[in-house]
mmCIF file with all atom_site columns, C-alpha atoms in Angstrom:
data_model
loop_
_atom_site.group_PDB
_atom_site.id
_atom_site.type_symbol
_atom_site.label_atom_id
_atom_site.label_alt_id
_atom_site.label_comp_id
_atom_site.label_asym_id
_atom_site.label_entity_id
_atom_site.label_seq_id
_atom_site.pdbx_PDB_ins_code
_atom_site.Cartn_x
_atom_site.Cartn_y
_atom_site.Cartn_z
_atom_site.occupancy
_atom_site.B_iso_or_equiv
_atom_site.pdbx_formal_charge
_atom_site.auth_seq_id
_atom_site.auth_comp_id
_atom_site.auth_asym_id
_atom_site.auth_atom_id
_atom_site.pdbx_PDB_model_num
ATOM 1   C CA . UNK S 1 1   ? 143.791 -43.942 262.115 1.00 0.00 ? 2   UNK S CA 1
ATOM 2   C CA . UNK S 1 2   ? 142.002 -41.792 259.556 1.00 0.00 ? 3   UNK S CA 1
ATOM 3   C CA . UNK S 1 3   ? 142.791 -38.762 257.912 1.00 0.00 ? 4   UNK S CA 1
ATOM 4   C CA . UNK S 1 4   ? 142.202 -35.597 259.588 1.00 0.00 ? 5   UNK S CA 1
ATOM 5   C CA . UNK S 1 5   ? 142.296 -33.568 256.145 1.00 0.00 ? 6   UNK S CA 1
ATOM 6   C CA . UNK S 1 6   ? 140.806 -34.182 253.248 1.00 0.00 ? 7   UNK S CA 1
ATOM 7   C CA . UNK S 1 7   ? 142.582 -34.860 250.405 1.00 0.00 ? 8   UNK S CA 1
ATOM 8   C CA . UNK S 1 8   ? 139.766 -33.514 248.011 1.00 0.00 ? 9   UNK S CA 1
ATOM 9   C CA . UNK S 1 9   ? 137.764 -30.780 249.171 1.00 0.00 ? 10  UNK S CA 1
ATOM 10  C CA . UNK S 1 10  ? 135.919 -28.846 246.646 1.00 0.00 ? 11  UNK S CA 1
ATOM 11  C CA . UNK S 1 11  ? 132.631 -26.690 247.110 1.00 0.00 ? 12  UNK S CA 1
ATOM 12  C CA . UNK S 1 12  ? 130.556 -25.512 243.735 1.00 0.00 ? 13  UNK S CA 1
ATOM 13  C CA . UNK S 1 13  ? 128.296 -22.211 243.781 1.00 0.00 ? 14  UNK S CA 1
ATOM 14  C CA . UNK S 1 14  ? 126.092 -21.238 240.874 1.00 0.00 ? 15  UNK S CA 1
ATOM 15  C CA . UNK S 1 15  ? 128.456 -19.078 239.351 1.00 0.00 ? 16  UNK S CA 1
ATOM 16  C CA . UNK S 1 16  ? 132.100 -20.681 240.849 1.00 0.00 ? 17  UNK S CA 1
ATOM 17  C CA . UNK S 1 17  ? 134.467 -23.733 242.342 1.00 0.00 ? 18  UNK S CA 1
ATOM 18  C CA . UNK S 1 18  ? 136.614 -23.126 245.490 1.00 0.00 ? 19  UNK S CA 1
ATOM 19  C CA . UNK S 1 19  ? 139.649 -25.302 245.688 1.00 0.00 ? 20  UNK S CA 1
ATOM 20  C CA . UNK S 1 20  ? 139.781 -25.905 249.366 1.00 0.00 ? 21  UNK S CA 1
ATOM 21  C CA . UNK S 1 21  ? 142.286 -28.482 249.422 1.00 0.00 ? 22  UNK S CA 1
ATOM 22  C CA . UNK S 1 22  ? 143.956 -30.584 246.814 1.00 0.00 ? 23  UNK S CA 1
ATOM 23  C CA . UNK S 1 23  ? 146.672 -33.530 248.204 1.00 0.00 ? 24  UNK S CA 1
ATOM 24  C CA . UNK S 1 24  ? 147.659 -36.920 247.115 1.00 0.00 ? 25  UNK S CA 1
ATOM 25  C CA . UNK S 1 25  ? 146.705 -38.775 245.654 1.00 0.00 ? 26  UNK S CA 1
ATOM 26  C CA . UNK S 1 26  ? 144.563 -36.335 243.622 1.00 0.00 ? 27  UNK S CA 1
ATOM 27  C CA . UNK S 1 27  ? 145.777 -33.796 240.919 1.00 0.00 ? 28  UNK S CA 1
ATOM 28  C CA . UNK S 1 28  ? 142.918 -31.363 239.640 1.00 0.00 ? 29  UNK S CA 1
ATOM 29  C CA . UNK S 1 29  ? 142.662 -29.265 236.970 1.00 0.00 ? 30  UNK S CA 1
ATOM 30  C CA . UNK S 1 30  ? 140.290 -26.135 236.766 1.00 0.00 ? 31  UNK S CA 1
ATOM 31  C CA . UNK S 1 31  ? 136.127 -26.561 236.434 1.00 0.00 ? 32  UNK S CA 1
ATOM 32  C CA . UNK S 1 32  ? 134.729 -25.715 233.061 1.00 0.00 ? 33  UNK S CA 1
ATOM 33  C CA . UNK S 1 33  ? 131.254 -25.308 231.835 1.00 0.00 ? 34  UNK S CA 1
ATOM 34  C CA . UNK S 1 34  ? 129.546 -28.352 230.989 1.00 0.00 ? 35  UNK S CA 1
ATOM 35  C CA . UNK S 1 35  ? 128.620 -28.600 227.165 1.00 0.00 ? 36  UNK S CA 1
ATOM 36  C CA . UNK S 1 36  ? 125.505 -30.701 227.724 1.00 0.00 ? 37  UNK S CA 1
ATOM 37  C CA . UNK S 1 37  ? 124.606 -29.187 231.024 1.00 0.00 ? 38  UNK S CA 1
ATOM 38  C CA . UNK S 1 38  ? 123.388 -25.404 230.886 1.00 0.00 ? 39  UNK S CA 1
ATOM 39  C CA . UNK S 1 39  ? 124.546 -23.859 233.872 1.00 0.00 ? 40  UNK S CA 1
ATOM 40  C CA . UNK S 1 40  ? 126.734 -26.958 234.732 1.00 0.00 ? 41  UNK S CA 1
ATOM 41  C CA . UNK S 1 41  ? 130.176 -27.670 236.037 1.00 0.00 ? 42  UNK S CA 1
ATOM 42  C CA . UNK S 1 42  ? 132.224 -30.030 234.970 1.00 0.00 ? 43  UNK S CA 1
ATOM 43  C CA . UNK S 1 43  ? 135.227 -31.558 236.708 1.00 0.00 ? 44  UNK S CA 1
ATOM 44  C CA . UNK S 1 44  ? 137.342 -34.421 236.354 1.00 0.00 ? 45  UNK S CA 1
ATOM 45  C CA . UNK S 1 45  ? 139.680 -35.420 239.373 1.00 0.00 ? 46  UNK S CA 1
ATOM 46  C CA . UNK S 1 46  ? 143.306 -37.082 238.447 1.00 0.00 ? 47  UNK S CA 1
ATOM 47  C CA . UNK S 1 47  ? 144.854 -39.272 239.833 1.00 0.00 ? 48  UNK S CA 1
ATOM 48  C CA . UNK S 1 48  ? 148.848 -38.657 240.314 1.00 0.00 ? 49  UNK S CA 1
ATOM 49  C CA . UNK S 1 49  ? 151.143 -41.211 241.144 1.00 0.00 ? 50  UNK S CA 1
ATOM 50  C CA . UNK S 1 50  ? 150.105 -44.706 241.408 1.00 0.00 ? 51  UNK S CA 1
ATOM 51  C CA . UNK S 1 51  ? 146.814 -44.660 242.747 1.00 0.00 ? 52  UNK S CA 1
ATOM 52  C CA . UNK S 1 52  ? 146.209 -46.166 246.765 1.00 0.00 ? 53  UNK S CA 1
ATOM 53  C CA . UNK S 1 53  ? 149.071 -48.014 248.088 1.00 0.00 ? 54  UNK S CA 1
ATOM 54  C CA . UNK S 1 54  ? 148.193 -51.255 250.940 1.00 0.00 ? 55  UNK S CA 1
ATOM 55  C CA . UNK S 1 55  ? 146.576 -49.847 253.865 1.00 0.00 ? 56  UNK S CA 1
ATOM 56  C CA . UNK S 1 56  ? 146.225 -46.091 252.632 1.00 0.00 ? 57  UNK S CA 1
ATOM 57  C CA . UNK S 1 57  ? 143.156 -44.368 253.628 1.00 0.00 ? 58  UNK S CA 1
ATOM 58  C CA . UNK S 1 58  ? 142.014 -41.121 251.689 1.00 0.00 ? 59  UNK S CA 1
ATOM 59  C CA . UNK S 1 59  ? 138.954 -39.329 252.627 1.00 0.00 ? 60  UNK S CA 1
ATOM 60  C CA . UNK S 1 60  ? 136.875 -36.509 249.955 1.00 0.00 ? 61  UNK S CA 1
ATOM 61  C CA . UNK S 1 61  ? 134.257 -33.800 250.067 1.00 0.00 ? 62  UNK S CA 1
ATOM 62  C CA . UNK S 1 62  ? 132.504 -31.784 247.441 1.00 0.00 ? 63  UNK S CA 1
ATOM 63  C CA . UNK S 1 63  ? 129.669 -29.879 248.634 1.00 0.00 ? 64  UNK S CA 1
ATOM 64  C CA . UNK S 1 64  ? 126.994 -28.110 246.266 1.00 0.00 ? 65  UNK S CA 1
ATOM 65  C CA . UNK S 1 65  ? 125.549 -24.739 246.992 1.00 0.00 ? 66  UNK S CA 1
ATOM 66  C CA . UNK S 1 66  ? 121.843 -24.508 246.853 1.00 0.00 ? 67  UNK S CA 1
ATOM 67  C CA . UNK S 1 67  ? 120.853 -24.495 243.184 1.00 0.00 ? 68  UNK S CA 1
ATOM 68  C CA . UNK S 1 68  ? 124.418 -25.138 242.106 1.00 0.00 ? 69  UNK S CA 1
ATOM 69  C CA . UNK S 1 69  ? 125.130 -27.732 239.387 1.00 0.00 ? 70  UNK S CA 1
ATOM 70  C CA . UNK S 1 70  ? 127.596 -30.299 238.812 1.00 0.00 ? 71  UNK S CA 1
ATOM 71  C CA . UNK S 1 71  ? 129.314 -33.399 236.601 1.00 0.00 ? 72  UNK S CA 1
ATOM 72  C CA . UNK S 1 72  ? 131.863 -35.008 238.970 1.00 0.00 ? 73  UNK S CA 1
ATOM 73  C CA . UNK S 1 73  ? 133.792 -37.387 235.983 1.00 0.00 ? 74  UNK S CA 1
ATOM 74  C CA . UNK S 1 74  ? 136.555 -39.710 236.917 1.00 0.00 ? 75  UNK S CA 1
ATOM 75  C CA . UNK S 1 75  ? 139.590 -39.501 234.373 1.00 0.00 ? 76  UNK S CA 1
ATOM 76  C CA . UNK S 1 76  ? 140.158 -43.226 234.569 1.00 0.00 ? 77  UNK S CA 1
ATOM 77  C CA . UNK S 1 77  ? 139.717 -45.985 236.863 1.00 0.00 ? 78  UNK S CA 1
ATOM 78  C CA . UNK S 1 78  ? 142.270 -45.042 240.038 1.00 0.00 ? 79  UNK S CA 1
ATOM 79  C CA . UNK S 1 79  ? 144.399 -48.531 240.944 1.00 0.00 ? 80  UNK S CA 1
ATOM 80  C CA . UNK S 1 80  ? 144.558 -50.139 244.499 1.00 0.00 ? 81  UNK S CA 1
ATOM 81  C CA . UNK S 1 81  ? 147.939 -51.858 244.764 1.00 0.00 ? 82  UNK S CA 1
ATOM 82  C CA . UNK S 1 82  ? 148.299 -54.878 247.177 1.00 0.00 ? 83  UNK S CA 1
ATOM 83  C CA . UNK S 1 83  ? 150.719 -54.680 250.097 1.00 0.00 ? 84  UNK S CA 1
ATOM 84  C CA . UNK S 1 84  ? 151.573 -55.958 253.386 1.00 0.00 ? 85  UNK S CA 1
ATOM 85  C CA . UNK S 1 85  ? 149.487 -53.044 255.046 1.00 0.00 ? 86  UNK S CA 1
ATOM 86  C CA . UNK S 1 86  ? 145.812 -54.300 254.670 1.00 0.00 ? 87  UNK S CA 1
ATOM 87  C CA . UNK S 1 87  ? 142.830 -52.900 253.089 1.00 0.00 ? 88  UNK S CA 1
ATOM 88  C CA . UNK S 1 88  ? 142.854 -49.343 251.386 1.00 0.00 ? 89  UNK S CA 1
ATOM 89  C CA . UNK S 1 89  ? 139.798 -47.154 252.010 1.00 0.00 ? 90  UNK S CA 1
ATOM 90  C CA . UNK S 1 90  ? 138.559 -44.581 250.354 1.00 0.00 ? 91  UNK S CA 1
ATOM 91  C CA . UNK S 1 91  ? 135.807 -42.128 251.496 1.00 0.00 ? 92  UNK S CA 1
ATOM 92  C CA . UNK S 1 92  ? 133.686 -39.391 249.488 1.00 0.00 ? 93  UNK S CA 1
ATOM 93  C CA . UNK S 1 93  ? 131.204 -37.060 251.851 1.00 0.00 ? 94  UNK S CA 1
ATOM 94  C CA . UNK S 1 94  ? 128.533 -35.385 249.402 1.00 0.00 ? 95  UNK S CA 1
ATOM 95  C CA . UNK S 1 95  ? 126.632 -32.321 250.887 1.00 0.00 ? 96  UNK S CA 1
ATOM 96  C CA . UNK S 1 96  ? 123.648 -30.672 248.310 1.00 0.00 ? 97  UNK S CA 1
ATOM 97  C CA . UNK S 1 97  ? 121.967 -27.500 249.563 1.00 0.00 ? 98  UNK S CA 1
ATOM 98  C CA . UNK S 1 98  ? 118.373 -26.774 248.629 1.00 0.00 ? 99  UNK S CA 1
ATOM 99  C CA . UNK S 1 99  ? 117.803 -27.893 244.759 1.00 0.00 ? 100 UNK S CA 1
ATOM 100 C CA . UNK S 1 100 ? 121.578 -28.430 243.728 1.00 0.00 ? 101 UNK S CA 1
ATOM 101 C CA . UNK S 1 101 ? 122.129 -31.136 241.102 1.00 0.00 ? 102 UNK S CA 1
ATOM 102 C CA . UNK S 1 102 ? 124.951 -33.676 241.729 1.00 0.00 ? 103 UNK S CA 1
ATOM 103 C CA . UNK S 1 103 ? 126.084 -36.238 238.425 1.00 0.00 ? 104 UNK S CA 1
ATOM 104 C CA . UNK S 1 104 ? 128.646 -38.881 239.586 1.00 0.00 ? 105 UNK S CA 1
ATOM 105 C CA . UNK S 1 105 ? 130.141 -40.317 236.381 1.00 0.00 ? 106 UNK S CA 1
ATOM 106 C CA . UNK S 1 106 ? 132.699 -42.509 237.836 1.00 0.00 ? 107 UNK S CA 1
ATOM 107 C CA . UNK S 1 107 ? 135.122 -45.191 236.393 1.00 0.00 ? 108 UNK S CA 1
ATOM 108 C CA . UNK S 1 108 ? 135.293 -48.345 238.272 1.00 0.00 ? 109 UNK S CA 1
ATOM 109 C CA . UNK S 1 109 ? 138.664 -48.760 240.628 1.00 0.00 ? 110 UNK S CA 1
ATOM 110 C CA . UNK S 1 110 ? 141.358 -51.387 239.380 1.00 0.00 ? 111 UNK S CA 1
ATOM 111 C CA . UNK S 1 111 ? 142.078 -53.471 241.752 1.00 0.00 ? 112 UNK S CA 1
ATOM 112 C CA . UNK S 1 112 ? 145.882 -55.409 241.389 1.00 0.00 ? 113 UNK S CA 1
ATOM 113 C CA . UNK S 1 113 ? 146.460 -58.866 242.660 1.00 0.00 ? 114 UNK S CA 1
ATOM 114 C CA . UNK S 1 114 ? 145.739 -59.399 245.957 1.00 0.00 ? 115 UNK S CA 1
ATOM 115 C CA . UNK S 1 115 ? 144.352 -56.073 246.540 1.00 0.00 ? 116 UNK S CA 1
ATOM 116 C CA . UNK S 1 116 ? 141.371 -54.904 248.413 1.00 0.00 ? 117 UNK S CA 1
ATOM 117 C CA . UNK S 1 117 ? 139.490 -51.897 248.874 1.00 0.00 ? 118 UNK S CA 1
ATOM 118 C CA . UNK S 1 118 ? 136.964 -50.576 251.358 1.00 0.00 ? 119 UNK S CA 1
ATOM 119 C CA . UNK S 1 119 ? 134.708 -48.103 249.161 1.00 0.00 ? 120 UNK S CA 1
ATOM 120 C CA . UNK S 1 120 ? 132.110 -45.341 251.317 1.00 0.00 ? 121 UNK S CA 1
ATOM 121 C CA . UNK S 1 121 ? 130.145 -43.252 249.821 1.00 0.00 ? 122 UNK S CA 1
ATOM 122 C CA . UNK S 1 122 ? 128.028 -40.592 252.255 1.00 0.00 ? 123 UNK S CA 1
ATOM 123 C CA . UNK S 1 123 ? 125.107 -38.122 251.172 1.00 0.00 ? 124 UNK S CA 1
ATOM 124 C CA . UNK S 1 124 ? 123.584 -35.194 252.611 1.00 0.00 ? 125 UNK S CA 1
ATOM 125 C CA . UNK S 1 125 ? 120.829 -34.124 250.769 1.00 0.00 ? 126 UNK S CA 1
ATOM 126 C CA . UNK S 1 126 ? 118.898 -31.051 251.760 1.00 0.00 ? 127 UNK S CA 1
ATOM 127 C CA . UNK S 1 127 ? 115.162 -30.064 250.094 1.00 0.00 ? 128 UNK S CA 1
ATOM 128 C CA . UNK S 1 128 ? 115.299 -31.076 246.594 1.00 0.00 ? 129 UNK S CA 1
ATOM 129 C CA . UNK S 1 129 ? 118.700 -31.803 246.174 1.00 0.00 ? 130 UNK S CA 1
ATOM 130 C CA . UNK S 1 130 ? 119.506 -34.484 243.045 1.00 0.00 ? 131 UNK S CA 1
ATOM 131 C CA . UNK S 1 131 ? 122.179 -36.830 242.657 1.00 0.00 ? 132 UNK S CA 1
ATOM 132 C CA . UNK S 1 132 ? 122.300 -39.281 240.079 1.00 0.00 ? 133 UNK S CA 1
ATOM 133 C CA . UNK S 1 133 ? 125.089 -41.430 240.029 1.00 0.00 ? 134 UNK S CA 1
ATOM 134 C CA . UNK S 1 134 ? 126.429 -44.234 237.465 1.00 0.00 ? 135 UNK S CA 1
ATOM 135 C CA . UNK S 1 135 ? 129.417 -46.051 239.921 1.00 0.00 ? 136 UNK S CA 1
ATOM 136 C CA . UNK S 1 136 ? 131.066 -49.454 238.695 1.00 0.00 ? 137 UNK S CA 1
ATOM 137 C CA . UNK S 1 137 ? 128.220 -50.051 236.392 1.00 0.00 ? 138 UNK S CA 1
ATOM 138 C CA . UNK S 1 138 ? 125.414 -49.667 238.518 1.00 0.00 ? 139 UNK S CA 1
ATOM 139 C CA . UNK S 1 139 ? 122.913 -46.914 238.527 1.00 0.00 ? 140 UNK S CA 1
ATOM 140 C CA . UNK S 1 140 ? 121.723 -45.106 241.481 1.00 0.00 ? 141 UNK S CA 1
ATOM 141 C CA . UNK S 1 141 ? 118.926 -42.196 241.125 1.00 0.00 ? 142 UNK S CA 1
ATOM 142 C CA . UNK S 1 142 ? 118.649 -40.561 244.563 1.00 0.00 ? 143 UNK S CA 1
ATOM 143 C CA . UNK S 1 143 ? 115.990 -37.339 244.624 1.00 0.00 ? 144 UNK S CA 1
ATOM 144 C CA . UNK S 1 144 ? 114.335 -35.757 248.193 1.00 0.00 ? 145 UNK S CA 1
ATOM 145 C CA . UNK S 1 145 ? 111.564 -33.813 246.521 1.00 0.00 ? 146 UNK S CA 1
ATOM 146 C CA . UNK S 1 146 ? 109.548 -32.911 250.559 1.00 0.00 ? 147 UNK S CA 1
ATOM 147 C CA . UNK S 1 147 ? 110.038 -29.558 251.170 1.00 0.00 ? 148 UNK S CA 1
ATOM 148 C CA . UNK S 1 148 ? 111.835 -29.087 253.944 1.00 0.00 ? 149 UNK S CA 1
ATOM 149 C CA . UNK S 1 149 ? 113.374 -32.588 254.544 1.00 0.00 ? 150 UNK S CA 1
ATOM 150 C CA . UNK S 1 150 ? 116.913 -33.489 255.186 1.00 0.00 ? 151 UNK S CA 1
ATOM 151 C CA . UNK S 1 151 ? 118.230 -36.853 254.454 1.00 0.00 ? 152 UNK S CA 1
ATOM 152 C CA . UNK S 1 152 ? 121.457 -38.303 255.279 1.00 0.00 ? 153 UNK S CA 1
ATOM 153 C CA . UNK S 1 153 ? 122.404 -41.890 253.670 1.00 0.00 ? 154 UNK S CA 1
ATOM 154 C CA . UNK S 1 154 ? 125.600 -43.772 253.270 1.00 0.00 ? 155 UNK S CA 1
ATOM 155 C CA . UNK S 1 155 ? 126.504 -46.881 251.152 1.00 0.00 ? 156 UNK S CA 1
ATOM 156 C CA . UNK S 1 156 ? 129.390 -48.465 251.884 1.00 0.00 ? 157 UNK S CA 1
ATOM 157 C CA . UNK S 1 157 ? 130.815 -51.146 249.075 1.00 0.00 ? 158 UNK S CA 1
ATOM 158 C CA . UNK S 1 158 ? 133.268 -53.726 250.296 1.00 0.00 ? 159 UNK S CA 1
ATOM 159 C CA . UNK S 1 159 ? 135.276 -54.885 247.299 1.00 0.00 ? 160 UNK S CA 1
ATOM 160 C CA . UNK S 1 160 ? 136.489 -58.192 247.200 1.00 0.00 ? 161 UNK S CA 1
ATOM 161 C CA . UNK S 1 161 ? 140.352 -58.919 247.225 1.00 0.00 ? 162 UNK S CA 1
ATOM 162 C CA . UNK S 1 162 ? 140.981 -60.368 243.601 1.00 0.00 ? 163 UNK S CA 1
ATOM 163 C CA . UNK S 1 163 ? 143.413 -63.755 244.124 1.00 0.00 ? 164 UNK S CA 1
ATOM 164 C CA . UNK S 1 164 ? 145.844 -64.452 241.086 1.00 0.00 ? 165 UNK S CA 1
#
């Protein structure tokens, strides 16, 4: 059964971050302005303990105000240990208002032994919205540049189990 809560839940403004909810596995530390990035904020998840046990299944959300600006960073790739309780999931929900600029910098996940890991990554991208994202060495440039379009999209990677 999935989570009903979400165990990152973070919305960005123009001017601020709201924490809504911050639970395991994560560990954040405060937004700061982004060096290369005028009128950018920069955050970089943690994650505390040992990463996603067998059969754990974590869901996040970060929305983006319209016009708001952000660099979503991982701190490290986050391992997936094996167990005797199946696949581990892991699901990040994107929402962009009107003209709000999303980077996803992320590392790729370590997967142990015998470990798997069910990957879903799902965007809603109002007028204009921008997310560029650089996940497990790949590069993905998604832009809606209609006026007055909403797109929703999802890509779901399916990561092998890795045998000994």
């Amino acid at each position: 059964e999935p989570p009903k809560a979400y165990a990152l839940n973070v919305s960005v403004n123009s001017d601020r971050m709201h924490r809504k909810r911050v639970a395991f596995p994560w560990s954040l530390g405060r937004a700061y302005a982004c060096e290369t990035w005028t009128g950018a904020f920069r955050l970089i998840p943690q994650v505390s303990g040992a990463g996603l046990l067998s059969g754990d299944h974590v869901r996040q959300k970060v929305h983006l105000g319209a016009q708001a600006r952000l660099r979503l960073e991982s701190a490290g790739a986050m391992q997936v240990l094996a167990g005797p309780s199946g696949i581990a999931r892991s699901d990040w929900n994107f929402e962009l208002e009107h003209g709000a600029m999303l980077v996803l910098d992320a590392e790729p996940y370590a997967l142990m032994p015998r470990a798997a890991l069910d990957l879903r990554s799902h965007f809603h991208l109002s007028a204009e919205a921008i997310v560029l994202a650089t996940i497990i060495k790949t590069i993905t440039i998604i832009t809606i540049m209609e006026t007055g379009i909403s797109t929703r999209f999802s890509r779901t990677t399916h990561t092998k189990t890795i045998e000994e």
